[in-house]
XYZ file of C-alpha atoms in Angstrom:
772
model
C 64.555 166.505 73.618
C 62.015 166.114 70.788
C 60.152 162.948 69.886
C 62.635 162.015 67.140
C 65.577 162.288 69.519
C 63.760 160.170 72.088
C 63.077 157.490 69.500
C 66.722 157.442 68.384
C 67.909 157.040 71.971
C 65.463 154.215 72.559
C 66.728 152.447 69.431
C 70.443 152.892 70.087
C 70.613 152.513 73.882
C 69.975 148.724 74.061
C 72.751 148.067 71.564
C 75.095 150.311 73.503
C 74.191 148.578 76.754
C 74.759 145.097 75.272
C 78.122 146.103 73.854
C 79.178 147.840 77.035
C 78.204 144.892 79.289
C 79.763 142.114 77.267
C 82.285 140.348 79.544
C 83.416 137.494 77.318
C 85.416 136.736 74.209
C 85.675 133.675 71.984
C 88.428 131.953 70.003
C 88.840 128.554 68.379
C 91.383 125.733 68.420
C 90.384 123.307 65.705
C 86.820 122.235 66.442
C 87.035 123.484 70.037
C 85.681 126.929 70.831
C 87.261 128.648 73.847
C 85.166 131.272 75.637
C 86.851 133.528 78.166
C 84.552 135.141 80.725
C 86.157 138.174 82.331
C 86.197 137.499 86.061
C 84.474 134.140 85.544
C 85.090 130.626 84.303
C 86.580 129.780 80.936
C 84.297 127.655 78.775
C 85.101 125.230 75.992
C 82.806 123.287 73.715
C 83.058 121.310 70.518
C 81.483 123.210 67.671
C 80.160 119.959 66.192
C 78.366 118.920 69.395
C 75.313 121.130 68.929
C 76.053 123.177 72.050
C 75.424 126.934 71.763
C 76.117 129.824 74.110
C 73.602 131.586 76.303
C 74.439 135.136 77.389
C 73.182 136.389 80.738
C 74.289 139.523 82.600
C 77.043 139.967 80.035
C 78.607 136.526 80.645
C 78.518 133.402 78.519
C 77.213 129.970 79.548
C 76.971 126.634 77.736
C 73.490 125.489 76.780
C 74.288 121.847 77.477
C 70.748 120.500 77.181
C 70.130 122.692 74.108
C 66.796 124.100 75.347
C 67.676 127.756 74.750
C 67.442 128.600 78.453
C 70.012 129.078 81.208
C 69.288 126.225 83.612
C 70.712 126.308 87.112
C 73.099 123.432 86.407
C 74.543 125.391 83.455
C 75.191 128.477 85.581
C 78.816 128.452 86.724
C 78.099 131.242 89.217
C 76.073 128.890 91.436
C 77.530 126.502 94.071
C 78.268 122.947 92.934
C 75.664 121.540 95.309
C 72.861 123.683 93.866
C 73.873 122.828 90.316
C 74.047 119.103 91.116
C 70.588 119.141 92.690
C 69.094 120.903 89.701
C 70.651 118.491 87.232
C 69.786 115.373 89.265
C 66.137 116.439 89.257
C 66.202 116.732 85.457
C 67.743 113.285 84.870
C 65.791 110.184 83.913
C 66.262 107.031 85.957
C 68.238 105.571 83.038
C 70.553 108.571 83.033
C 71.138 108.297 86.777
C 71.698 104.551 86.406
C 74.398 105.283 83.826
C 75.980 107.859 86.114
C 76.254 105.112 88.742
C 78.415 102.977 86.456
C 82.216 102.922 86.514
C 83.707 101.362 83.422
C 85.951 98.363 83.154
C 89.641 99.014 82.461
C 90.234 101.020 79.256
C 93.622 100.977 77.531
C 94.279 103.630 74.854
C 94.430 102.134 72.292
C 92.691 98.943 73.373
C 94.246 95.492 73.299
C 92.892 92.861 70.926
C 92.729 90.021 73.441
C 92.524 89.257 77.147
C 92.233 92.028 79.713
C 90.309 95.035 78.352
C 90.043 93.701 74.823
C 87.967 95.856 72.447
C 87.311 96.540 68.772
C 87.237 99.448 66.317
C 84.454 99.136 63.759
C 84.328 95.458 64.597
C 88.057 94.843 64.118
C 91.091 94.632 66.420
C 93.037 97.864 66.584
C 95.937 96.586 64.461
C 93.565 95.669 61.619
C 91.136 98.576 61.908
C 93.022 101.558 60.519
C 91.872 103.510 63.561
C 93.974 106.179 65.182
C 95.241 105.376 68.697
C 92.959 108.025 70.208
C 89.786 106.849 68.479
C 86.986 105.464 70.632
C 86.364 101.740 70.685
C 83.011 100.269 69.729
C 82.506 99.337 73.361
C 83.261 102.863 74.591
C 80.783 104.392 72.156
C 78.143 101.924 73.328
C 78.533 102.466 77.056
C 78.696 106.241 76.657
C 75.664 106.528 74.384
C 73.423 103.572 75.208
C 74.248 102.996 78.880
C 74.769 106.674 79.835
C 78.084 105.821 81.523
C 80.139 108.877 82.492
C 82.936 107.477 84.680
C 85.773 105.847 82.730
C 88.759 104.008 84.208
C 91.845 104.651 82.066
C 94.801 102.279 82.269
C 97.678 102.253 79.761
C 97.950 105.138 77.302
C 100.257 105.175 74.290
C 101.598 108.603 75.234
C 100.308 111.810 76.851
C 99.305 113.414 73.541
C 97.174 110.402 72.617
C 95.531 110.553 76.054
C 94.606 114.213 75.504
C 93.167 113.597 72.048
C 91.195 110.583 73.259
C 89.811 112.643 76.142
C 88.601 115.296 73.707
C 86.792 112.690 71.611
C 85.092 111.277 74.697
C 84.051 114.705 75.915
C 82.743 115.813 72.519
C 80.563 112.714 72.331
C 79.238 113.223 75.879
C 78.565 116.886 75.201
C 76.542 116.091 72.093
C 73.973 113.852 73.791
C 71.393 114.062 76.537
C 72.064 116.678 79.198
C 75.671 117.218 78.134
C 77.185 115.603 81.238
C 80.979 115.330 80.777
C 83.023 112.209 81.457
C 84.862 111.948 84.761
C 87.898 109.878 83.773
C 89.963 108.129 86.426
C 93.143 106.191 86.995
C 94.719 103.778 89.392
C 98.198 104.928 90.532
C 100.364 105.464 87.424
C 103.534 107.168 88.735
C 105.408 103.988 89.698
C 109.061 104.221 88.692
C 110.428 101.797 86.105
C 113.611 100.243 87.440
C 115.436 100.325 84.111
C 114.593 103.958 83.280
C 117.329 106.573 83.346
C 117.080 110.025 84.866
C 118.876 112.958 83.273
C 118.675 116.424 84.755
C 116.654 118.667 82.471
C 115.077 115.780 80.569
C 111.376 115.074 80.296
C 109.577 111.727 80.369
C 106.186 110.117 79.820
C 105.206 110.931 83.424
C 107.101 111.744 86.606
C 108.418 108.632 88.351
C 108.117 108.119 92.116
C 108.625 105.321 94.643
C 105.567 103.268 95.513
C 103.494 103.951 98.624
C 105.806 101.960 100.877
C 108.713 103.978 99.514
C 106.927 107.221 100.282
C 106.199 105.930 103.761
C 109.912 105.127 104.164
C 110.680 108.832 103.883
C 108.500 109.470 106.971
C 107.767 112.814 105.316
C 104.093 113.741 104.753
C 105.148 116.957 103.011
C 106.891 114.915 100.315
C 103.629 113.026 99.784
C 101.721 116.304 99.583
C 104.215 117.480 96.961
C 103.657 114.255 95.023
C 99.898 114.817 95.092
C 100.309 118.395 93.901
C 102.481 117.315 90.964
C 100.530 114.176 90.119
C 97.230 116.061 90.064
C 98.573 118.481 87.465
C 99.754 115.590 85.326
C 96.457 113.761 85.769
C 94.399 116.769 84.692
C 96.661 117.246 81.659
C 95.872 113.629 80.739
C 92.140 114.173 81.165
C 91.995 112.350 84.500
C 89.891 114.011 87.198
C 89.526 111.178 89.722
C 92.336 109.187 91.323
C 91.453 105.699 92.524
C 93.880 106.273 95.364
C 95.398 106.518 97.872
C 95.333 102.999 99.260
C 95.303 103.713 102.984
C 94.828 100.192 104.320
C 97.089 99.416 107.258
C 99.839 96.902 106.513
C 99.210 94.882 109.650
C 99.206 91.522 107.824
C 102.726 91.096 106.401
C 101.765 88.342 103.919
C 99.055 90.331 102.107
C 99.661 90.633 98.332
C 98.711 94.325 98.347
C 101.004 95.259 101.212
C 103.226 97.307 98.870
C 100.312 99.637 98.105
C 100.007 100.695 101.754
C 101.881 103.298 103.767
C 103.088 100.568 106.117
C 101.755 99.343 109.434
C 101.749 102.468 111.608
C 98.234 103.898 112.078
C 99.640 107.337 112.853
C 102.069 107.456 109.917
C 99.409 106.149 107.522
C 96.996 108.788 108.820
C 99.418 111.633 108.154
C 100.312 110.247 104.729
C 96.652 109.818 103.785
C 95.831 113.400 104.740
C 98.811 114.784 102.812
C 98.109 112.695 99.721
C 94.457 113.738 99.471
C 95.256 117.387 100.184
C 97.869 117.357 97.436
C 95.535 115.827 94.867
C 92.369 117.771 95.638
C 93.628 121.286 96.361
C 93.874 123.955 93.662
C 95.356 127.341 94.488
C 95.688 130.808 93.005
C 94.130 131.315 89.592
C 93.569 127.553 89.346
C 91.053 127.593 92.208
C 87.346 127.884 91.446
C 86.035 127.870 95.019
C 86.600 126.059 98.315
C 89.992 124.698 97.288
C 88.511 122.944 94.248
C 89.579 123.940 90.779
C 91.256 123.213 87.478
C 94.172 121.215 88.941
C 92.021 119.374 91.489
C 91.652 115.607 91.225
C 88.993 113.820 93.256
C 90.662 111.305 95.589
C 88.855 107.985 96.017
C 90.409 106.621 99.176
C 90.522 102.859 99.592
C 89.638 100.476 101.045
C 87.007 101.078 103.703
C 87.085 99.941 106.523
C 90.643 98.755 105.871
C 91.513 95.816 103.636
C 94.729 94.860 105.400
C 93.769 92.163 107.946
C 93.228 89.325 105.452
C 93.299 85.953 107.173
C 96.586 84.250 106.400
C 97.438 87.086 103.998
C 95.158 85.756 101.240
C 93.720 88.511 99.040
C 90.011 89.124 98.534
C 90.248 89.484 94.746
C 89.620 85.757 95.090
C 86.991 83.883 97.079
C 89.771 82.027 98.896
C 90.788 85.390 100.412
C 87.348 86.801 101.107
C 87.671 87.166 104.877
C 89.268 89.962 106.872
C 89.659 88.940 110.498
C 90.182 90.800 113.751
C 91.765 88.465 116.320
C 93.091 91.547 118.125
C 89.684 93.267 118.115
C 91.436 96.214 116.477
C 89.136 97.723 113.857
C 89.738 101.144 115.441
C 93.328 101.379 114.184
C 92.257 100.502 110.650
C 89.733 103.335 110.633
C 92.282 105.960 111.696
C 93.722 106.819 108.244
C 90.163 107.438 107.081
C 88.477 109.262 109.943
C 91.523 111.132 111.297
C 93.378 111.535 107.989
C 91.421 111.622 104.744
C 88.268 112.949 106.442
C 90.140 115.732 108.263
C 92.182 117.529 105.652
C 94.261 120.610 106.273
C 93.261 122.026 102.889
C 90.003 123.763 102.001
C 88.393 120.764 100.290
C 87.784 119.331 103.758
C 87.666 115.606 103.124
C 88.255 113.036 100.416
C 85.490 113.173 97.841
C 85.049 109.426 97.377
C 85.538 106.117 99.189
C 85.929 102.566 97.923
C 85.198 99.645 100.271
C 87.304 96.527 99.850
C 86.075 93.178 98.567
C 86.471 91.615 101.987
C 83.904 90.319 104.411
C 84.935 92.068 107.633
C 84.227 88.984 109.678
C 81.884 89.419 112.648
C 82.321 93.209 112.657
C 78.604 93.838 112.096
C 77.169 93.476 115.602
C 73.855 95.136 114.663
C 72.591 92.986 111.785
C 75.015 90.100 112.427
C 75.600 89.961 108.686
C 78.832 88.710 107.105
C 78.797 90.130 103.583
C 81.272 91.982 101.409
C 81.892 95.491 102.699
C 79.986 97.175 99.854
C 76.867 95.206 100.812
C 77.063 95.969 104.519
C 74.504 98.527 105.702
C 76.329 98.549 109.030
C 79.694 99.507 107.506
C 78.370 101.994 104.922
C 75.144 103.552 106.211
C 75.744 103.178 109.945
C 79.495 103.761 110.278
C 80.769 105.541 107.162
C 77.812 107.834 106.567
C 76.167 107.866 109.988
C 78.813 107.837 112.686
C 81.616 109.433 110.654
C 79.548 111.847 108.556
C 80.887 110.999 105.106
C 78.577 112.305 102.367
C 80.813 111.818 99.352
C 80.671 109.105 96.722
C 80.873 105.461 97.808
C 81.960 103.254 94.889
C 82.272 99.481 94.958
C 85.521 97.827 94.038
C 85.609 96.310 90.567
C 83.499 93.220 89.903
C 81.706 92.759 93.224
C 78.364 92.131 91.497
C 79.638 89.454 89.097
C 78.902 85.746 89.542
C 81.827 83.724 90.845
C 82.591 80.482 88.958
C 85.478 79.236 91.129
C 87.190 79.800 94.464
C 90.330 80.909 92.622
C 88.596 83.022 89.957
C 90.056 86.540 89.749
C 87.836 89.605 90.038
C 84.508 87.828 90.551
C 83.762 88.794 94.105
C 80.110 88.718 95.259
C 81.375 87.715 98.696
C 78.576 86.790 101.066
C 75.831 87.474 98.499
C 76.524 84.644 96.072
C 72.896 83.462 96.199
C 71.531 86.804 94.924
C 71.076 87.669 91.268
C 73.262 90.358 89.711
C 70.399 92.883 89.901
C 69.634 91.929 93.505
C 73.286 92.575 94.394
C 73.038 96.059 92.911
C 69.902 96.700 94.928
C 71.415 95.459 98.174
C 74.498 97.635 97.686
C 72.375 100.698 96.928
C 70.265 100.178 100.035
C 73.431 99.707 102.071
C 74.505 103.220 101.030
C 76.613 102.715 97.894
C 76.431 105.131 94.954
C 78.431 103.508 92.199
C 79.444 100.146 90.740
C 83.050 99.596 89.713
C 83.713 97.596 86.566
C 80.107 97.626 85.338
C 79.449 99.066 81.862
C 75.806 97.958 81.715
C 73.015 100.073 83.218
C 70.504 97.216 82.983
C 71.055 95.747 86.480
C 70.925 99.232 88.038
C 67.571 99.951 86.400
C 66.343 96.560 87.625
C 67.502 97.496 91.123
C 65.476 100.695 90.895
C 62.365 98.708 89.979
C 62.947 96.408 92.950
C 63.078 99.463 95.192
C 59.884 100.854 93.713
C 58.131 97.555 94.436
C 59.372 97.560 98.037
C 59.315 101.273 98.950
C 57.371 103.121 96.256
C 58.511 105.360 93.410
C 58.847 108.567 95.420
C 61.217 106.909 97.881
C 63.337 105.272 95.189
C 63.529 108.363 93.002
C 64.800 110.297 96.030
C 67.324 107.537 96.741
C 68.648 107.653 93.171
C 68.847 111.428 93.171
C 70.880 111.372 96.399
C 73.559 109.304 94.649
C 73.348 111.436 91.507
C 73.962 114.605 93.517
C 77.072 113.130 95.127
C 78.433 111.933 91.778
C 77.670 115.185 89.964
C 79.251 117.394 92.639
C 82.594 115.720 91.983
C 82.298 116.657 88.296
C 81.117 120.219 88.894
C 83.763 121.071 91.493
C 86.712 120.363 89.178
C 85.286 122.517 86.365
C 84.481 119.805 83.833
C 81.030 121.151 82.963
C 82.645 124.387 81.814
C 85.773 122.999 80.123
C 86.498 119.272 79.820
C 88.840 119.692 76.838
C 92.618 119.540 76.635
C 95.294 121.227 74.561
C 97.499 118.321 73.433
C 100.537 120.597 73.191
C 100.034 121.736 76.795
C 99.672 118.085 77.820
C 102.992 117.182 76.182
C 104.739 120.044 77.990
C 103.109 119.410 81.369
C 103.218 115.632 81.855
C 106.661 114.394 82.861
C 108.274 117.827 82.566
C 111.860 118.162 83.845
C 110.855 119.810 87.125
C 108.397 117.013 87.922
C 110.869 114.301 86.875
C 113.503 115.794 89.183
C 111.111 115.862 92.150
C 110.154 112.225 91.618
C 113.770 111.133 91.330
C 114.743 112.951 94.520
C 111.876 111.193 96.298
C 113.225 107.851 95.064
C 116.599 108.616 96.610
C 114.976 109.538 99.915
C 113.043 106.249 100.001
C 116.065 103.906 100.076
C 116.574 102.147 103.412
C 120.028 100.854 104.289
C 119.704 97.941 106.714
C 123.309 96.783 106.903
C 126.712 98.324 106.263
C 129.290 95.989 107.735
C 132.701 97.579 108.133
C 131.379 100.592 106.214
C 131.257 98.646 102.986
C 129.343 101.538 101.464
C 129.786 103.941 99.828
C 131.992 102.450 97.134
C 134.168 104.400 94.757
C 133.317 104.378 91.078
C 135.084 102.460 88.301
C 135.699 99.288 90.298
C 135.097 95.919 88.673
C 131.651 94.642 89.606
C 130.074 91.223 89.252
C 126.294 91.251 88.767
C 124.843 87.718 88.802
C 122.035 87.082 86.357
C 118.647 86.183 87.742
C 116.698 83.077 86.824
C 112.935 83.431 86.982
C 111.003 80.171 86.613
C 107.723 80.033 84.722
C 104.827 80.905 87.012
C 101.562 82.836 87.220
C 101.233 86.432 88.324
C 98.683 87.980 90.701
C 96.081 88.100 87.918
C 96.571 84.416 87.089
C 98.399 85.129 83.830
C 101.333 82.911 82.904
C 104.806 84.430 82.997
C 107.598 82.684 81.061
C 110.905 81.591 82.517
C 113.854 83.850 81.845
C 117.507 84.397 82.674
C 118.637 88.004 82.598
C 120.395 90.755 84.447
C 118.147 92.005 87.258
C 119.241 95.590 86.600
C 119.777 97.842 83.622
C 123.325 96.736 82.979
C 124.001 99.736 80.745
C 123.290 102.009 83.694
C 125.639 99.950 85.887
C 128.385 100.362 83.285
C 128.233 104.129 83.735
C 129.475 103.645 87.286
C 131.525 100.427 87.198
C 133.320 98.009 84.907
C 131.096 94.946 84.616
C 132.532 91.437 84.562
C 130.780 88.075 84.399
C 133.703 86.438 86.230
C 133.303 86.831 90.012
C 136.963 85.991 90.635
C 137.989 89.079 88.642
C 135.575 91.412 90.408
C 136.360 93.856 93.189
C 132.741 93.872 94.400
C 129.453 92.098 93.804
C 126.093 93.717 93.280
C 123.297 91.198 93.870
C 119.843 92.512 93.024
C 116.895 90.449 94.251
C 113.225 90.801 95.133
C 111.480 89.795 98.325
C 110.185 86.200 98.550
C 107.018 85.342 96.612
C 105.325 82.043 97.350
C 101.905 82.523 95.763
C 98.501 83.582 96.977
C 97.851 80.889 99.577
C 95.646 78.589 97.502
C 96.329 75.705 95.119
C 93.440 74.069 93.217
C 95.646 71.024 92.686
C 95.690 70.463 96.442
C 91.899 70.655 96.489
C 91.649 68.101 93.671
C 93.824 65.703 95.667
C 91.429 65.826 98.600
C 92.951 68.713 100.543
C 91.176 71.966 101.274
C 93.342 73.851 98.772
C 94.787 76.263 101.316
C 98.546 76.803 101.614
C 100.770 79.064 103.686
C 102.112 82.294 102.226
C 105.795 82.346 103.041
C 108.024 85.362 103.629
C 111.192 83.320 103.312
C 112.868 81.869 100.224
C 113.512 78.315 101.368
C 110.915 75.588 102.003
C 108.558 76.485 104.822
C 106.339 74.070 106.727
C 103.541 75.807 108.617
C 103.771 73.903 111.902
C 102.678 76.976 113.878
C 99.703 77.907 111.694
C 96.261 78.553 113.155
C 93.902 75.565 113.289
C 91.013 76.003 112.861
C 90.881 79.180 110.807
C 88.944 82.104 112.273
C 86.700 82.460 109.228
C 85.588 80.216 106.406
C 82.734 79.141 104.258
C 81.846 79.548 100.600
C 79.062 78.083 98.420
C 81.770 76.372 96.375
C 83.315 74.685 99.420
C 81.940 71.963 101.680
C 83.990 72.975 104.717
C 84.669 76.065 106.793
C 88.149 75.365 108.190
C 90.668 77.030 105.905
C 93.721 76.044 107.927
C 97.005 75.297 106.174
C 98.719 73.861 109.244
C 101.641 71.499 108.469
C 101.588 72.244 104.743
C 104.791 73.224 102.940
C 105.592 75.845 100.321
C 108.686 77.531 98.960
C 109.164 80.808 97.173
C 108.925 80.759 93.396
C 111.983 83.023 93.409
C 114.093 80.819 95.695
C 116.896 81.311 93.190
C 117.209 84.881 94.503
C 118.537 83.433 97.740
C 120.932 81.258 95.772
C 122.234 84.347 93.983
C 123.383 85.767 97.325
C 124.782 82.531 98.747
C 126.565 81.508 95.537
C 128.080 84.953 95.086
C 129.406 84.938 98.638
C 131.066 81.548 98.031
C 132.573 82.772 94.778
C 133.877 86.012 96.300
C 135.198 85.332 99.803
C 136.526 88.410 101.520
C 135.146 90.804 98.916
C 132.192 93.155 99.435
C 128.839 91.647 98.504
C 126.234 94.381 98.187
C 122.627 93.155 98.179
C 119.706 95.257 97.047
C 116.216 93.932 97.726
C 113.179 95.367 96.012
C 110.641 94.717 98.746
C 106.914 94.150 98.306
C 106.328 92.588 101.749
C 108.202 92.159 104.995
C 110.636 89.240 104.692
C 112.762 86.897 106.760
C 116.333 88.147 106.384
C 117.997 85.421 108.438
C 118.506 83.268 105.313
C 120.852 85.725 103.619
C 121.780 88.630 105.879
C 125.014 87.094 107.246
C 126.308 86.639 103.694
C 125.829 90.288 102.750
C 128.197 93.120 103.642
C 125.609 95.753 102.860
C 121.853 95.556 102.340
C 119.731 98.204 100.681
C 115.945 97.930 100.661
C 114.126 99.632 97.815
C 110.477 100.173 96.938
C 110.011 100.185 93.185
C 112.643 102.729 92.142
C 115.052 103.251 89.264
C 118.326 101.315 89.231
C 120.143 104.587 88.736
C 118.948 105.847 92.114
C 120.323 102.716 93.779
C 123.692 103.214 92.133
C 123.834 106.820 93.276
C 123.410 105.580 96.845
C 126.026 102.852 96.419
C 128.583 105.314 95.031
C 127.905 107.918 97.712
C 126.423 110.503 95.356
C 123.433 110.429 97.701
C 123.183 109.270 101.323
C 120.515 106.783 102.398
C 117.917 108.348 104.668
C 114.901 106.023 104.502
C 113.443 104.208 107.506
C 111.511 100.948 107.636
C 107.750 101.686 107.667
C 107.113 98.147 108.956
C 108.791 95.344 110.874
C 111.037 92.659 109.369
C 110.190 89.333 111.080
C 112.815 87.139 112.690
C 111.212 83.975 111.302
C 107.951 82.537 110.033
C 106.887 81.436 113.509
C 106.444 85.051 114.586
C 104.540 85.710 111.357
C 102.085 82.904 112.139
C 101.655 84.051 115.734
C 101.012 87.735 114.974
C 97.438 89.013 114.666
C 96.290 90.093 111.203
C 94.747 93.313 112.525
C 97.487 94.423 114.943
C 100.592 96.512 114.249
C 104.042 95.975 115.715
C 103.407 92.490 117.125
C 106.264 90.497 115.593
C 109.717 89.614 116.874
C 112.147 91.350 114.518
C 115.356 90.113 112.939
C 118.621 91.175 114.592
C 121.625 91.116 112.262
C 125.288 90.257 112.688
C 126.044 93.892 113.562
C 123.528 93.904 116.421
C 120.919 96.034 114.629
C 117.260 95.057 114.854
C 115.128 95.518 111.743
C 112.172 97.063 113.532
C 109.765 99.804 112.449
C 111.672 103.062 112.013
C 115.123 101.484 111.631
C 117.524 102.644 108.958
C 121.197 103.509 108.557
C 123.079 106.379 106.988
C 126.833 106.569 106.519
C 127.282 107.345 110.230
C 125.136 104.515 111.583
C 121.559 104.168 112.866
C 119.438 107.197 111.990
C 118.056 108.995 115.024
C 116.575 112.228 113.739
C 113.162 112.148 115.439
C 111.124 111.017 112.453
C 110.529 107.476 113.717
C 109.968 108.451 117.349
C 106.888 110.436 116.348
C 105.205 107.298 115.052
C 106.460 104.545 117.352
C 104.095 103.097 119.923
C-alpha cells in the first residue's frame, strides 16, 4: 500500500466506523423527538427545550444539563443508584429543596375558587381563553422558581387532556436547570361511580373497581395484584408515576372516617393485600422492564400511613386537631406494623419493597419510649429514624402527609396539622421532620422553609453534615424517577393514552371485581335471586343539608338513590308500593359526623361528641372517661371524653326508608342494599329486610346483576358488624376482632369472614386462612 492509499484509508475509515457503529434512529411527533436506541432505552425530548443528543459508543443520550458532555446521570446504561448519586452531587441546595416539595392538589384544568383554585395569565380558567391542558400561573411558578418536581394530580377533564398537560409540564422541566423531569402522582382514582353503566366491549374514562374494603371482601390477593397491574398501565398513560397508595392502615377502630380506605381489620389479610397491591403497581415485565422489575409500566407505590393510622381515639380523624391522637389501649402496635414490614416491605416481585412511605398525621400516643416525645408521626425520630429506617431497614422515600407544617388556626380546621409541634415556626417544623428522617413535604409548593431548615442545620451541625443530609434525601427521591424511565422519556402519545386508559379489557376486569366484592348478609326464605320484569318500588332518599368530611356544605336533596334508568332495564318501576311485587331500598351506612362540634364548645362543653354507627339517637353512656389522650394549645383541658352525650346519624332517614317500606309492603320481599363505609349496627333494620346486600362503592348495575341472579354473591365481610354501640365503646381502638357481633333473625352472625351465596353461608376456606 502506497502513501496515497494509506492516507485515503485514514480519511475514510473513521466515517465508516461511525456509520457502522450507529445504534440509534430518530423520528418526530410534533415537537417531540423520539430516539430509538437498538438494544437500549428509547429517548424522547422536546425540540424546543434546548436539549441535544450526545452520542457515545454508537448510542444516543440526552444532554439534559446542556454542557456538551455525557454525565453519569445522563447515562441510561448505569444503575439508578449511581445516576442518582451523581445528579444529587451536582444539585444546588435550592434544587434539592425543590425536589423535597410535593405540590398541593392540582386539577386539570384548575378550579376558579376553593380547593386548588388557580389562574391562567391572572384570570380564572373560564375567562382566560386557555386550553384545558395549559399550565396554571401557580404551576409555572413552583416548577421554575421553587424547583418543585413532584406534582399531585387530582381531577382531569379526560385522559387526552392529562397526556397533553403532562407533556407541557415535562417540556418546561426539561428546558431548565439540570433537566429533572416531573414525577406526577395521584391518590386512588379507580373508584366506581354508582350510576355508571357497564357494557361489554365499551371503553370509559378509566377502569372502575370497588374500593379497598370491596377488594378485601373478595379475600383474593391475586385480584388486587391484577388491579395494580392494570391501574399502573393506566396511570403511566396519564403521566402518573407515583401512586399515593395503598392505604394499609388496619381497620381496628370501626368509627374512623377513613375506614373505607383500608383492607379491613385483619392484620394477615391486610398484609397479603398490601404486598399484592404494591407488586402489581411497581412491577414491569417483558419489554416493559428496564431492570430489577422496574420499567415503563412501573408506578412507585407510596404506602400509607406509617405506623398505622387506624387506632384513632373515639374514631376521630387526625386531619383535624380534635382527632390528633392514635391510642393503643391493647398495647398492639405490632399488628399495625404487619402490613408494612411483612407485606409492602417483603414483595414477591423483583422491586423488593415499596419505594415510598407516608406517615399519618397522628400522634402515636406514648409509643416513643426512647425520647418520650408525643409529636406527629412525621416529626418522630423514634418512629422514622429508629423504627422505619433503623429496625426495619427502609431506605426509600419518606414523605409527610399534606399540610403537617402549616399553622393550625382552630381545633376543627381541616388540613392544618402540626400536631405536637404547634409552638415551632414553619421552618423549624421542616427542620425537625428532616432530622427525624423525612425526605419530602406533602402539600408544600414553597422551597423557602426547606432552605431555612438547611441553614438551621448548618448552624447546628456544619455545612458538610447538612449537605450530606440533603443529598441523602435527593438520592432517594431521584432513584424513584430514574427507575421508571422518566429521565429518558417522560412524554406521552395522547392517542395511545386514549386507547389505553379505560379500554374494554380493563373495564371488564374492574366490573368483574365489583361483582366479586358484594357481600350478601341475609337471604330469608331465599328471597334472592329475583326474576326480571317484576314491578319494583324504589323509595326516594332524602338527604338533609350538612357538611362533608372536608367541611364543605352539601345541600338537601330528595332523589332516587340509584340510577333509575338502569333499574328499568331489569324491572318495571312504580312509585306506588301497594302496586309493587318487590321493594329495592338502597341506603348508606350511618354517618353521624366527625366527633366534634364547635357549638358544644361555645356552650361550655369540651366540644367532643360520640361517633355513632347506628341511625337512631345514641347516648354514649358507656364511653371512656377520662380519654386516654388529650391536650392541644387551643384547648384548656386534656379530657376529651364524650360520655353521656347524644348524637344521631345525619342520614337517619335511611333507616326510615327501610321501616316505612316494610309497613307499606307487608308480606312482600324487601331487598336492602347498603353501601358501607364503616361497620354498622344492623339491629335497627335487619328484621325488616328479607335480603341484605352490602356493597363497597360499586356500580348500581352490578348490584342488579346480583339481585337478578346473573351473578352469584361471593364476598365475605373483611370486618365485624357490631351488635350494638356498647360493644363499640368497649372495644380497643388498636385491637382486631374484639366486638360482639350482630346475630340476625336467621341465626347468622355478622362476623369477620361471613357471607352468603345462593346455597347459604360460604365455607370455601378463604376466611379460615385469616381468622384468629
